[in-house]
């Protein structure tokens, strides 16, 4: 399996949590039809992302609120919110993942699971965040 798949599972777990879901990594894998067995590293990564989102949820959501021009977080499609939470967690709290990778993966997840305009909206929001983070790093 790959980190890409582990990221997808993390997004689906974050989505399930929005509805008080108690799904596990393996529940999501079974429903996704992913046949390749996850490595221990994949499982750890998905769980780490989910824990990180839960730990930093208030800060992540504050960033989403700030970046989401014209949208309130409560009215945002839940898939988009889940994709954004994963990507923003990676961009802000993980130094080992380039911002471009997080953005590209989020856009692909949005294309696959989101609405018609989700990928463009998510790309714009995350691009704005990347510029801000790169500006802060340069200072």
Short mmCIF file of N, CA, C and O in Angstrom, two decimals:
data_model
loop_
_atom_site.label_atom_id
_atom_site.label_comp_id
_atom_site.label_asym_id
_atom_site.label_seq_id
_atom_site.Cartn_x
_atom_site.Cartn_y
_atom_site.Cartn_z
N UNK A 1 0.84 -1.16 0.00
CA UNK A 1 0.00 0.00 0.00
C UNK A 1 0.89 1.24 0.00
O UNK A 1 2.09 1.14 0.16
N UNK A 2 0.32 2.38 -0.15
CA UNK A 2 1.12 3.60 -0.25
C UNK A 2 0.62 4.65 0.73
O UNK A 2 -0.47 4.54 1.29
N UNK A 3 1.42 5.70 0.88
CA UNK A 3 1.00 6.80 1.73
C UNK A 3 -0.24 7.46 1.15
O UNK A 3 -1.08 7.96 1.88
N UNK A 4 -0.35 7.45 -0.18
CA UNK A 4 -1.54 8.02 -0.84
C UNK A 4 -2.80 7.31 -0.33
O UNK A 4 -3.78 7.94 0.01
N UNK A 5 -2.76 5.99 -0.27
CA UNK A 5 -3.90 5.22 0.21
C UNK A 5 -4.10 5.46 1.71
O UNK A 5 -5.23 5.60 2.17
N UNK A 6 -3.01 5.53 2.46
CA UNK A 6 -3.11 5.79 3.89
C UNK A 6 -3.75 7.16 4.14
O UNK A 6 -4.57 7.32 5.04
N UNK A 7 -3.43 8.13 3.28
CA UNK A 7 -4.02 9.47 3.38
C UNK A 7 -5.52 9.41 3.08
O UNK A 7 -6.33 10.05 3.75
N UNK A 8 -5.89 8.62 2.08
CA UNK A 8 -7.31 8.46 1.75
C UNK A 8 -8.07 7.84 2.92
O UNK A 8 -9.16 8.28 3.27
N UNK A 9 -7.48 6.84 3.53
CA UNK A 9 -8.12 6.20 4.67
C UNK A 9 -8.24 7.20 5.83
O UNK A 9 -9.29 7.28 6.48
N UNK A 10 -7.21 8.00 6.05
CA UNK A 10 -7.27 9.01 7.11
C UNK A 10 -8.41 10.00 6.84
O UNK A 10 -9.15 10.38 7.75
N UNK A 11 -8.57 10.40 5.58
CA UNK A 11 -9.66 11.32 5.22
C UNK A 11 -11.01 10.67 5.49
O UNK A 11 -11.91 11.29 6.03
N UNK A 12 -11.15 9.40 5.15
CA UNK A 12 -12.42 8.71 5.37
C UNK A 12 -12.70 8.53 6.86
O UNK A 12 -13.86 8.61 7.29
N UNK A 13 -11.67 8.29 7.64
CA UNK A 13 -11.86 8.19 9.09
C UNK A 13 -12.26 9.55 9.67
O UNK A 13 -13.13 9.62 10.53
N UNK A 14 -11.62 10.61 9.19
CA UNK A 14 -11.99 11.97 9.63
C UNK A 14 -13.44 12.26 9.26
O UNK A 14 -14.18 12.87 10.04
N UNK A 15 -13.85 11.84 8.08
CA UNK A 15 -15.24 12.01 7.63
C UNK A 15 -16.19 11.26 8.56
O UNK A 15 -17.21 11.81 9.00
N UNK A 16 -15.86 10.01 8.87
CA UNK A 16 -16.72 9.21 9.75
C UNK A 16 -16.84 9.86 11.14
O UNK A 16 -17.91 9.84 11.75
N UNK A 17 -15.75 10.45 11.61
CA UNK A 17 -15.77 11.10 12.94
C UNK A 17 -16.74 12.28 12.96
O UNK A 17 -17.29 12.61 14.01
N UNK A 18 -16.97 12.93 11.82
CA UNK A 18 -17.92 14.04 11.75
C UNK A 18 -19.34 13.58 12.09
O UNK A 18 -20.18 14.38 12.48
N UNK A 19 -19.58 12.29 11.93
CA UNK A 19 -20.90 11.72 12.21
C UNK A 19 -20.84 10.80 13.42
O UNK A 19 -21.63 9.88 13.54
N UNK A 20 -19.87 11.05 14.29
CA UNK A 20 -19.64 10.23 15.48
C UNK A 20 -19.39 8.77 15.15
O UNK A 20 -19.73 7.88 15.93
N UNK A 21 -18.81 8.54 13.98
CA UNK A 21 -18.49 7.18 13.56
C UNK A 21 -17.34 6.61 14.37
O UNK A 21 -16.42 7.31 14.76
N UNK A 22 -17.40 5.36 14.62
CA UNK A 22 -16.35 4.67 15.37
C UNK A 22 -15.62 3.68 14.47
O UNK A 22 -15.15 2.64 14.93
N UNK A 23 -15.53 4.01 13.19
CA UNK A 23 -14.88 3.10 12.27
C UNK A 23 -13.38 3.04 12.55
O UNK A 23 -12.79 4.00 13.02
N UNK A 24 -12.82 1.90 12.24
CA UNK A 24 -11.38 1.72 12.40
C UNK A 24 -10.73 1.76 11.03
O UNK A 24 -11.40 1.75 9.99
N UNK A 25 -9.43 1.77 11.04
CA UNK A 25 -8.65 1.74 9.81
C UNK A 25 -9.10 0.56 8.93
O UNK A 25 -9.35 0.72 7.76
N UNK A 26 -9.23 -0.61 9.55
CA UNK A 26 -9.59 -1.80 8.79
C UNK A 26 -11.04 -1.77 8.30
O UNK A 26 -11.33 -2.29 7.22
N UNK A 27 -11.95 -1.15 9.05
CA UNK A 27 -13.33 -0.98 8.58
C UNK A 27 -13.35 -0.19 7.28
O UNK A 27 -14.01 -0.56 6.31
N UNK A 28 -12.62 0.92 7.27
CA UNK A 28 -12.57 1.77 6.08
C UNK A 28 -11.92 1.03 4.92
O UNK A 28 -12.39 1.08 3.79
N UNK A 29 -10.85 0.31 5.20
CA UNK A 29 -10.18 -0.46 4.15
C UNK A 29 -11.13 -1.48 3.54
O UNK A 29 -11.19 -1.63 2.32
N UNK A 30 -11.87 -2.18 4.39
CA UNK A 30 -12.80 -3.20 3.89
C UNK A 30 -13.87 -2.58 2.99
O UNK A 30 -14.20 -3.13 1.94
N UNK A 31 -14.41 -1.44 3.37
CA UNK A 31 -15.45 -0.78 2.59
C UNK A 31 -14.91 -0.16 1.30
O UNK A 31 -15.64 0.04 0.35
N UNK A 32 -13.62 0.17 1.30
CA UNK A 32 -13.02 0.84 0.15
C UNK A 32 -12.70 -0.12 -0.98
O UNK A 32 -12.45 0.30 -2.10
N UNK A 33 -12.66 -1.39 -0.67
CA UNK A 33 -12.32 -2.36 -1.69
C UNK A 33 -10.84 -2.39 -2.03
O UNK A 33 -10.44 -2.92 -3.06
N UNK A 34 -10.01 -1.82 -1.17
CA UNK A 34 -8.57 -1.82 -1.39
C UNK A 34 -8.08 -3.22 -1.05
O UNK A 34 -8.25 -3.69 0.06
N UNK A 35 -7.48 -3.85 -2.03
CA UNK A 35 -7.09 -5.24 -1.84
C UNK A 35 -5.69 -5.40 -1.29
O UNK A 35 -5.39 -6.40 -0.65
N UNK A 36 -4.84 -4.43 -1.55
CA UNK A 36 -3.46 -4.53 -1.09
C UNK A 36 -3.42 -4.37 0.43
O UNK A 36 -4.01 -3.45 0.98
N UNK A 37 -2.72 -5.27 1.08
CA UNK A 37 -2.65 -5.23 2.54
C UNK A 37 -1.85 -4.02 3.00
O UNK A 37 -0.82 -3.70 2.42
N UNK A 38 -2.34 -3.35 4.02
CA UNK A 38 -1.61 -2.19 4.53
C UNK A 38 -0.35 -2.62 5.27
O UNK A 38 -0.32 -3.67 5.90
N UNK A 39 0.66 -1.80 5.17
CA UNK A 39 1.86 -2.05 5.96
C UNK A 39 1.64 -1.42 7.34
O UNK A 39 0.75 -0.59 7.53
N UNK A 40 2.46 -1.79 8.27
CA UNK A 40 2.38 -1.19 9.61
C UNK A 40 2.62 0.31 9.52
O UNK A 40 1.98 1.09 10.22
N UNK A 41 3.49 0.72 8.62
CA UNK A 41 3.78 2.14 8.41
C UNK A 41 2.54 2.89 7.92
O UNK A 41 2.26 4.01 8.36
N UNK A 42 1.78 2.27 7.00
CA UNK A 42 0.54 2.89 6.49
C UNK A 42 -0.47 3.09 7.61
O UNK A 42 -1.09 4.14 7.73
N UNK A 43 -0.65 2.06 8.40
CA UNK A 43 -1.61 2.13 9.50
C UNK A 43 -1.19 3.22 10.48
O UNK A 43 -2.01 4.05 10.90
N UNK A 44 0.09 3.23 10.82
CA UNK A 44 0.60 4.24 11.77
C UNK A 44 0.41 5.65 11.21
O UNK A 44 0.02 6.56 11.95
N UNK A 45 0.65 5.83 9.92
CA UNK A 45 0.51 7.16 9.33
C UNK A 45 -0.94 7.63 9.39
O UNK A 45 -1.21 8.75 9.81
N UNK A 46 -1.87 6.79 9.00
CA UNK A 46 -3.29 7.16 9.04
C UNK A 46 -3.73 7.49 10.46
O UNK A 46 -4.43 8.49 10.69
N UNK A 47 -3.32 6.68 11.40
CA UNK A 47 -3.69 6.92 12.79
C UNK A 47 -3.05 8.20 13.32
O UNK A 47 -3.66 8.95 14.07
N UNK A 48 -1.80 8.46 12.92
CA UNK A 48 -1.11 9.68 13.35
C UNK A 48 -1.81 10.92 12.79
O UNK A 48 -2.00 11.91 13.51
N UNK A 49 -2.21 10.87 11.53
CA UNK A 49 -2.93 12.00 10.93
C UNK A 49 -4.24 12.23 11.67
O UNK A 49 -4.58 13.36 12.02
N UNK A 50 -4.98 11.18 11.92
CA UNK A 50 -6.26 11.32 12.62
C UNK A 50 -6.06 11.88 14.03
O UNK A 50 -6.79 12.79 14.44
N UNK A 51 -5.07 11.38 14.76
CA UNK A 51 -4.78 11.92 16.10
C UNK A 51 -4.37 13.39 16.01
O UNK A 51 -4.79 14.21 16.83
N UNK A 52 -3.57 13.72 15.01
CA UNK A 52 -3.14 15.10 14.84
C UNK A 52 -4.29 16.03 14.54
O UNK A 52 -4.35 17.15 15.06
N UNK A 53 -5.22 15.58 13.71
CA UNK A 53 -6.41 16.38 13.42
C UNK A 53 -7.22 16.60 14.68
O UNK A 53 -7.66 17.71 14.97
N UNK A 54 -7.41 15.55 15.46
CA UNK A 54 -8.18 15.67 16.70
C UNK A 54 -7.48 16.59 17.69
O UNK A 54 -8.12 17.43 18.32
N UNK A 55 -6.17 16.46 17.80
CA UNK A 55 -5.40 17.26 18.75
C UNK A 55 -5.40 18.75 18.38
O UNK A 55 -5.43 19.61 19.26
N UNK A 56 -5.35 19.04 17.10
CA UNK A 56 -5.23 20.42 16.62
C UNK A 56 -6.50 20.92 15.92
O UNK A 56 -6.45 21.89 15.17
N UNK A 57 -7.62 20.26 16.18
CA UNK A 57 -8.85 20.56 15.46
C UNK A 57 -9.25 22.03 15.52
O UNK A 57 -9.62 22.63 14.51
N UNK A 58 -9.16 22.64 16.68
CA UNK A 58 -9.56 24.05 16.82
C UNK A 58 -8.69 24.95 15.93
O UNK A 58 -9.21 25.83 15.24
N UNK A 59 -7.39 24.72 15.93
CA UNK A 59 -6.48 25.54 15.11
C UNK A 59 -6.68 25.27 13.62
O UNK A 59 -6.67 26.20 12.81
N UNK A 60 -6.86 24.01 13.27
CA UNK A 60 -7.08 23.65 11.87
C UNK A 60 -8.38 24.27 11.37
O UNK A 60 -8.44 24.87 10.29
N UNK A 61 -9.43 24.15 12.17
CA UNK A 61 -10.72 24.71 11.77
C UNK A 61 -10.69 26.23 11.70
O UNK A 61 -11.36 26.83 10.86
N UNK A 62 -9.90 26.85 12.57
CA UNK A 62 -9.77 28.31 12.51
C UNK A 62 -9.11 28.72 11.19
O UNK A 62 -9.52 29.71 10.57
N UNK A 63 -8.12 27.96 10.75
CA UNK A 63 -7.49 28.23 9.45
C UNK A 63 -8.48 28.03 8.31
O UNK A 63 -8.53 28.83 7.37
N UNK A 64 -9.27 26.96 8.39
CA UNK A 64 -10.27 26.71 7.35
C UNK A 64 -11.26 27.87 7.30
O UNK A 64 -11.58 28.37 6.22
N UNK A 65 -11.73 28.30 8.46
CA UNK A 65 -12.67 29.43 8.52
C UNK A 65 -12.06 30.68 7.87
O UNK A 65 -12.73 31.40 7.13
N UNK A 66 -10.80 30.91 8.16
CA UNK A 66 -10.11 32.08 7.62
C UNK A 66 -9.92 32.00 6.11
O UNK A 66 -10.07 32.99 5.39
N UNK A 67 -9.60 30.81 5.62
CA UNK A 67 -9.32 30.62 4.19
C UNK A 67 -10.59 30.45 3.35
O UNK A 67 -10.56 30.70 2.15
N UNK A 68 -11.66 30.04 3.97
CA UNK A 68 -12.90 29.70 3.25
C UNK A 68 -13.74 30.94 3.00
O UNK A 68 -14.76 31.15 3.65
N UNK A 69 -13.32 31.73 2.06
CA UNK A 69 -14.04 32.96 1.74
C UNK A 69 -15.42 32.59 1.20
O UNK A 69 -15.56 31.84 0.23
N UNK A 70 -16.45 33.13 1.86
CA UNK A 70 -17.80 32.88 1.40
C UNK A 70 -18.43 31.60 1.95
O UNK A 70 -19.56 31.27 1.61
N UNK A 71 -17.70 30.86 2.78
CA UNK A 71 -18.24 29.64 3.37
C UNK A 71 -18.03 29.66 4.86
O UNK A 71 -16.98 30.06 5.35
N UNK A 72 -19.02 29.20 5.58
CA UNK A 72 -18.85 28.94 7.01
C UNK A 72 -18.58 27.45 7.13
O UNK A 72 -19.14 26.63 6.41
N UNK A 73 -17.74 27.11 8.06
CA UNK A 73 -17.32 25.72 8.22
C UNK A 73 -18.51 24.79 8.45
O UNK A 73 -18.51 23.66 7.98
N UNK A 74 -19.55 25.29 9.12
CA UNK A 74 -20.72 24.46 9.40
C UNK A 74 -21.49 24.11 8.13
O UNK A 74 -22.23 23.14 8.10
N UNK A 75 -21.36 24.94 7.11
CA UNK A 75 -22.11 24.72 5.87
C UNK A 75 -21.26 24.05 4.78
O UNK A 75 -21.76 23.74 3.71
N UNK A 76 -20.01 23.85 5.07
CA UNK A 76 -19.09 23.26 4.09
C UNK A 76 -19.41 21.78 3.90
O UNK A 76 -19.74 21.09 4.88
N UNK A 77 -19.34 21.29 2.67
CA UNK A 77 -19.54 19.85 2.47
C UNK A 77 -18.57 19.04 3.35
O UNK A 77 -17.39 19.38 3.45
N UNK A 78 -19.08 18.02 3.98
CA UNK A 78 -18.29 17.25 4.95
C UNK A 78 -17.08 16.57 4.31
O UNK A 78 -16.04 16.44 4.94
N UNK A 79 -17.20 16.15 3.06
CA UNK A 79 -16.06 15.55 2.38
C UNK A 79 -14.96 16.60 2.23
O UNK A 79 -13.78 16.34 2.52
N UNK A 80 -15.33 17.79 1.77
CA UNK A 80 -14.35 18.86 1.60
C UNK A 80 -13.68 19.20 2.92
O UNK A 80 -12.46 19.39 2.98
N UNK A 81 -14.46 19.28 3.98
CA UNK A 81 -13.92 19.57 5.30
C UNK A 81 -12.91 18.50 5.72
O UNK A 81 -11.83 18.82 6.22
N UNK A 82 -13.23 17.26 5.47
CA UNK A 82 -12.34 16.15 5.84
C UNK A 82 -11.04 16.21 5.04
O UNK A 82 -9.95 16.02 5.58
N UNK A 83 -11.15 16.48 3.74
CA UNK A 83 -9.97 16.59 2.89
C UNK A 83 -9.10 17.75 3.37
O UNK A 83 -7.88 17.62 3.50
N UNK A 84 -9.72 18.87 3.65
CA UNK A 84 -8.98 20.05 4.11
C UNK A 84 -8.29 19.79 5.45
O UNK A 84 -7.14 20.19 5.65
N UNK A 85 -8.96 19.12 6.35
CA UNK A 85 -8.35 18.85 7.65
C UNK A 85 -7.09 18.00 7.51
O UNK A 85 -6.08 18.25 8.16
N UNK A 86 -7.14 16.98 6.66
CA UNK A 86 -5.96 16.14 6.45
C UNK A 86 -4.83 16.97 5.84
O UNK A 86 -3.69 16.95 6.32
N UNK A 87 -5.13 17.71 4.79
CA UNK A 87 -4.10 18.48 4.10
C UNK A 87 -3.51 19.57 5.00
O UNK A 87 -2.28 19.76 5.04
N UNK A 88 -4.35 20.28 5.72
CA UNK A 88 -3.86 21.35 6.59
C UNK A 88 -3.04 20.78 7.73
O UNK A 88 -2.00 21.34 8.10
N UNK A 89 -3.46 19.66 8.27
CA UNK A 89 -2.65 19.01 9.31
C UNK A 89 -1.25 18.74 8.75
O UNK A 89 -0.24 19.06 9.39
N UNK A 90 -1.18 18.14 7.57
CA UNK A 90 0.12 17.82 6.98
C UNK A 90 0.95 19.09 6.73
O UNK A 90 2.14 19.12 7.02
N UNK A 91 0.31 20.10 6.20
CA UNK A 91 1.04 21.32 5.83
C UNK A 91 1.56 22.09 7.04
O UNK A 91 2.66 22.64 7.01
N UNK A 92 0.80 22.12 8.11
CA UNK A 92 1.17 22.92 9.27
C UNK A 92 1.99 22.14 10.29
O UNK A 92 2.91 22.68 10.88
N UNK A 93 1.69 20.86 10.46
CA UNK A 93 2.29 20.10 11.55
C UNK A 93 3.28 19.02 11.12
O UNK A 93 3.87 18.38 11.99
N UNK A 94 3.46 18.82 9.84
CA UNK A 94 4.41 17.80 9.37
C UNK A 94 5.48 18.46 8.51
O UNK A 94 5.16 19.01 7.46
N UNK A 95 6.71 18.39 8.94
CA UNK A 95 7.81 18.98 8.18
C UNK A 95 8.34 18.05 7.11
O UNK A 95 9.11 18.47 6.26
N UNK A 96 7.96 16.79 7.16
CA UNK A 96 8.51 15.80 6.24
C UNK A 96 7.71 15.67 4.94
O UNK A 96 8.06 14.87 4.08
N UNK A 97 6.66 16.48 4.77
CA UNK A 97 5.84 16.39 3.57
C UNK A 97 5.83 17.76 2.90
O UNK A 97 5.39 18.75 3.51
N UNK A 98 6.30 17.85 1.66
CA UNK A 98 6.26 19.14 0.97
C UNK A 98 4.82 19.61 0.79
O UNK A 98 3.91 18.81 0.57
N UNK A 99 4.62 20.91 0.89
CA UNK A 99 3.27 21.47 0.75
C UNK A 99 2.63 21.05 -0.57
O UNK A 99 1.43 20.75 -0.60
N UNK A 100 3.41 21.04 -1.63
CA UNK A 100 2.88 20.66 -2.94
C UNK A 100 2.30 19.25 -2.95
O UNK A 100 1.29 19.00 -3.62
N UNK A 101 2.92 18.34 -2.24
CA UNK A 101 2.41 16.97 -2.16
C UNK A 101 1.07 16.95 -1.45
O UNK A 101 0.11 16.32 -1.92
N UNK A 102 0.99 17.65 -0.32
CA UNK A 102 -0.28 17.69 0.43
C UNK A 102 -1.39 18.30 -0.42
O UNK A 102 -2.52 17.81 -0.43
N UNK A 103 -1.06 19.37 -1.14
CA UNK A 103 -2.05 20.03 -1.99
C UNK A 103 -2.50 19.10 -3.12
O UNK A 103 -3.70 18.93 -3.35
N UNK A 104 -1.55 18.50 -3.81
CA UNK A 104 -1.90 17.60 -4.92
C UNK A 104 -2.75 16.42 -4.46
O UNK A 104 -3.73 16.06 -5.13
N UNK A 105 -2.38 15.85 -3.34
CA UNK A 105 -3.15 14.71 -2.83
C UNK A 105 -4.56 15.14 -2.42
O UNK A 105 -5.53 14.42 -2.65
N UNK A 106 -4.67 16.33 -1.82
CA UNK A 106 -6.00 16.82 -1.42
C UNK A 106 -6.87 17.08 -2.65
O UNK A 106 -8.06 16.74 -2.65
N UNK A 107 -6.28 17.65 -3.67
CA UNK A 107 -7.03 17.91 -4.91
C UNK A 107 -7.51 16.60 -5.52
O UNK A 107 -8.66 16.49 -5.97
N UNK A 108 -6.66 15.59 -5.54
CA UNK A 108 -7.06 14.29 -6.08
C UNK A 108 -8.19 13.66 -5.26
O UNK A 108 -9.13 13.09 -5.82
N UNK A 109 -8.09 13.76 -3.93
CA UNK A 109 -9.18 13.24 -3.09
C UNK A 109 -10.47 13.99 -3.35
O UNK A 109 -11.55 13.39 -3.40
N UNK A 110 -10.37 15.30 -3.52
CA UNK A 110 -11.56 16.11 -3.79
C UNK A 110 -12.18 15.74 -5.13
O UNK A 110 -13.41 15.69 -5.27
N UNK A 111 -11.35 15.49 -6.13
CA UNK A 111 -11.87 15.06 -7.44
C UNK A 111 -12.60 13.73 -7.33
O UNK A 111 -13.63 13.52 -7.96
N UNK A 112 -12.03 12.84 -6.54
CA UNK A 112 -12.59 11.50 -6.42
C UNK A 112 -13.85 11.46 -5.55
O UNK A 112 -14.80 10.74 -5.87
N UNK A 113 -13.87 12.22 -4.46
CA UNK A 113 -14.95 12.08 -3.49
C UNK A 113 -15.81 13.33 -3.31
O UNK A 113 -16.88 13.25 -2.73
N UNK A 114 -15.33 14.47 -3.75
CA UNK A 114 -16.04 15.73 -3.52
C UNK A 114 -16.99 16.08 -4.64
O UNK A 114 -17.24 15.31 -5.56
N UNK A 115 -17.50 17.29 -4.54
CA UNK A 115 -18.43 17.80 -5.54
C UNK A 115 -17.70 18.30 -6.78
O UNK A 115 -16.47 18.26 -6.86
N UNK A 116 -18.49 18.81 -7.70
CA UNK A 116 -17.97 19.25 -8.99
C UNK A 116 -16.89 20.32 -8.88
O UNK A 116 -15.92 20.31 -9.62
N UNK A 117 -17.07 21.25 -7.95
CA UNK A 117 -16.11 22.35 -7.80
C UNK A 117 -15.19 22.21 -6.60
O UNK A 117 -14.39 23.10 -6.31
N UNK A 118 -15.28 21.10 -5.91
CA UNK A 118 -14.49 20.91 -4.69
C UNK A 118 -13.00 21.00 -4.94
O UNK A 118 -12.28 21.65 -4.17
N UNK A 119 -12.53 20.37 -5.98
CA UNK A 119 -11.08 20.33 -6.19
C UNK A 119 -10.51 21.72 -6.44
O UNK A 119 -9.45 22.07 -5.91
N UNK A 120 -11.20 22.54 -7.21
CA UNK A 120 -10.71 23.90 -7.49
C UNK A 120 -10.73 24.74 -6.21
O UNK A 120 -9.78 25.49 -5.94
N UNK A 121 -11.78 24.63 -5.44
CA UNK A 121 -11.91 25.40 -4.20
C UNK A 121 -10.82 25.00 -3.20
O UNK A 121 -10.15 25.85 -2.61
N UNK A 122 -10.63 23.70 -3.04
CA UNK A 122 -9.62 23.19 -2.12
C UNK A 122 -8.22 23.59 -2.59
O UNK A 122 -7.38 24.00 -1.80
N UNK A 123 -7.98 23.50 -3.88
CA UNK A 123 -6.69 23.90 -4.43
C UNK A 123 -6.40 25.37 -4.11
O UNK A 123 -5.29 25.73 -3.70
N UNK A 124 -7.39 26.22 -4.30
CA UNK A 124 -7.21 27.64 -4.02
C UNK A 124 -6.93 27.92 -2.55
O UNK A 124 -6.04 28.70 -2.21
N UNK A 125 -7.69 27.29 -1.68
CA UNK A 125 -7.50 27.49 -0.25
C UNK A 125 -6.12 27.04 0.20
O UNK A 125 -5.42 27.74 0.93
N UNK A 126 -5.74 25.85 -0.24
CA UNK A 126 -4.45 25.30 0.18
C UNK A 126 -3.29 26.04 -0.45
O UNK A 126 -2.23 26.19 0.17
N UNK A 127 -3.47 26.52 -1.67
CA UNK A 127 -2.44 27.33 -2.31
C UNK A 127 -2.19 28.62 -1.53
O UNK A 127 -1.04 29.04 -1.34
N UNK A 128 -3.26 29.24 -1.08
CA UNK A 128 -3.15 30.45 -0.25
C UNK A 128 -2.41 30.14 1.05
O UNK A 128 -1.53 30.90 1.48
N UNK A 129 -2.76 29.02 1.67
CA UNK A 129 -2.10 28.62 2.91
C UNK A 129 -0.62 28.36 2.66
O UNK A 129 0.24 28.77 3.45
N UNK A 130 -0.29 27.68 1.57
CA UNK A 130 1.12 27.37 1.26
C UNK A 130 1.93 28.66 1.12
O UNK A 130 3.04 28.76 1.65
N UNK A 131 1.38 29.64 0.41
CA UNK A 131 2.08 30.93 0.25
C UNK A 131 2.30 31.58 1.61
O UNK A 131 3.38 32.12 1.87
N UNK A 132 1.29 31.54 2.44
CA UNK A 132 1.42 32.13 3.78
C UNK A 132 2.50 31.41 4.58
O UNK A 132 3.34 32.06 5.22
N UNK A 133 2.47 30.08 4.59
CA UNK A 133 3.45 29.32 5.36
C UNK A 133 4.86 29.52 4.83
O UNK A 133 5.82 29.62 5.61
N UNK A 134 5.00 29.59 3.52
CA UNK A 134 6.33 29.82 2.93
C UNK A 134 6.82 31.23 3.27
O UNK A 134 8.01 31.42 3.50
N UNK A 135 5.92 32.20 3.31
CA UNK A 135 6.29 33.56 3.72
C UNK A 135 6.74 33.61 5.16
O UNK A 135 7.72 34.29 5.49
N UNK A 136 6.05 32.88 6.02
CA UNK A 136 6.43 32.84 7.44
C UNK A 136 7.79 32.17 7.61
O UNK A 136 8.58 32.58 8.45
N UNK A 137 8.05 31.13 6.83
CA UNK A 137 9.32 30.41 6.93
C UNK A 137 10.48 31.29 6.46
O UNK A 137 11.60 31.18 6.97
N UNK A 138 10.22 32.16 5.50
CA UNK A 138 11.26 33.03 4.97
C UNK A 138 11.64 34.14 5.94
O UNK A 138 12.74 34.68 5.87
N UNK A 139 10.72 34.49 6.84
CA UNK A 139 10.98 35.59 7.78
C UNK A 139 11.94 35.22 8.87
O UNK A 139 12.31 34.38 9.35
#
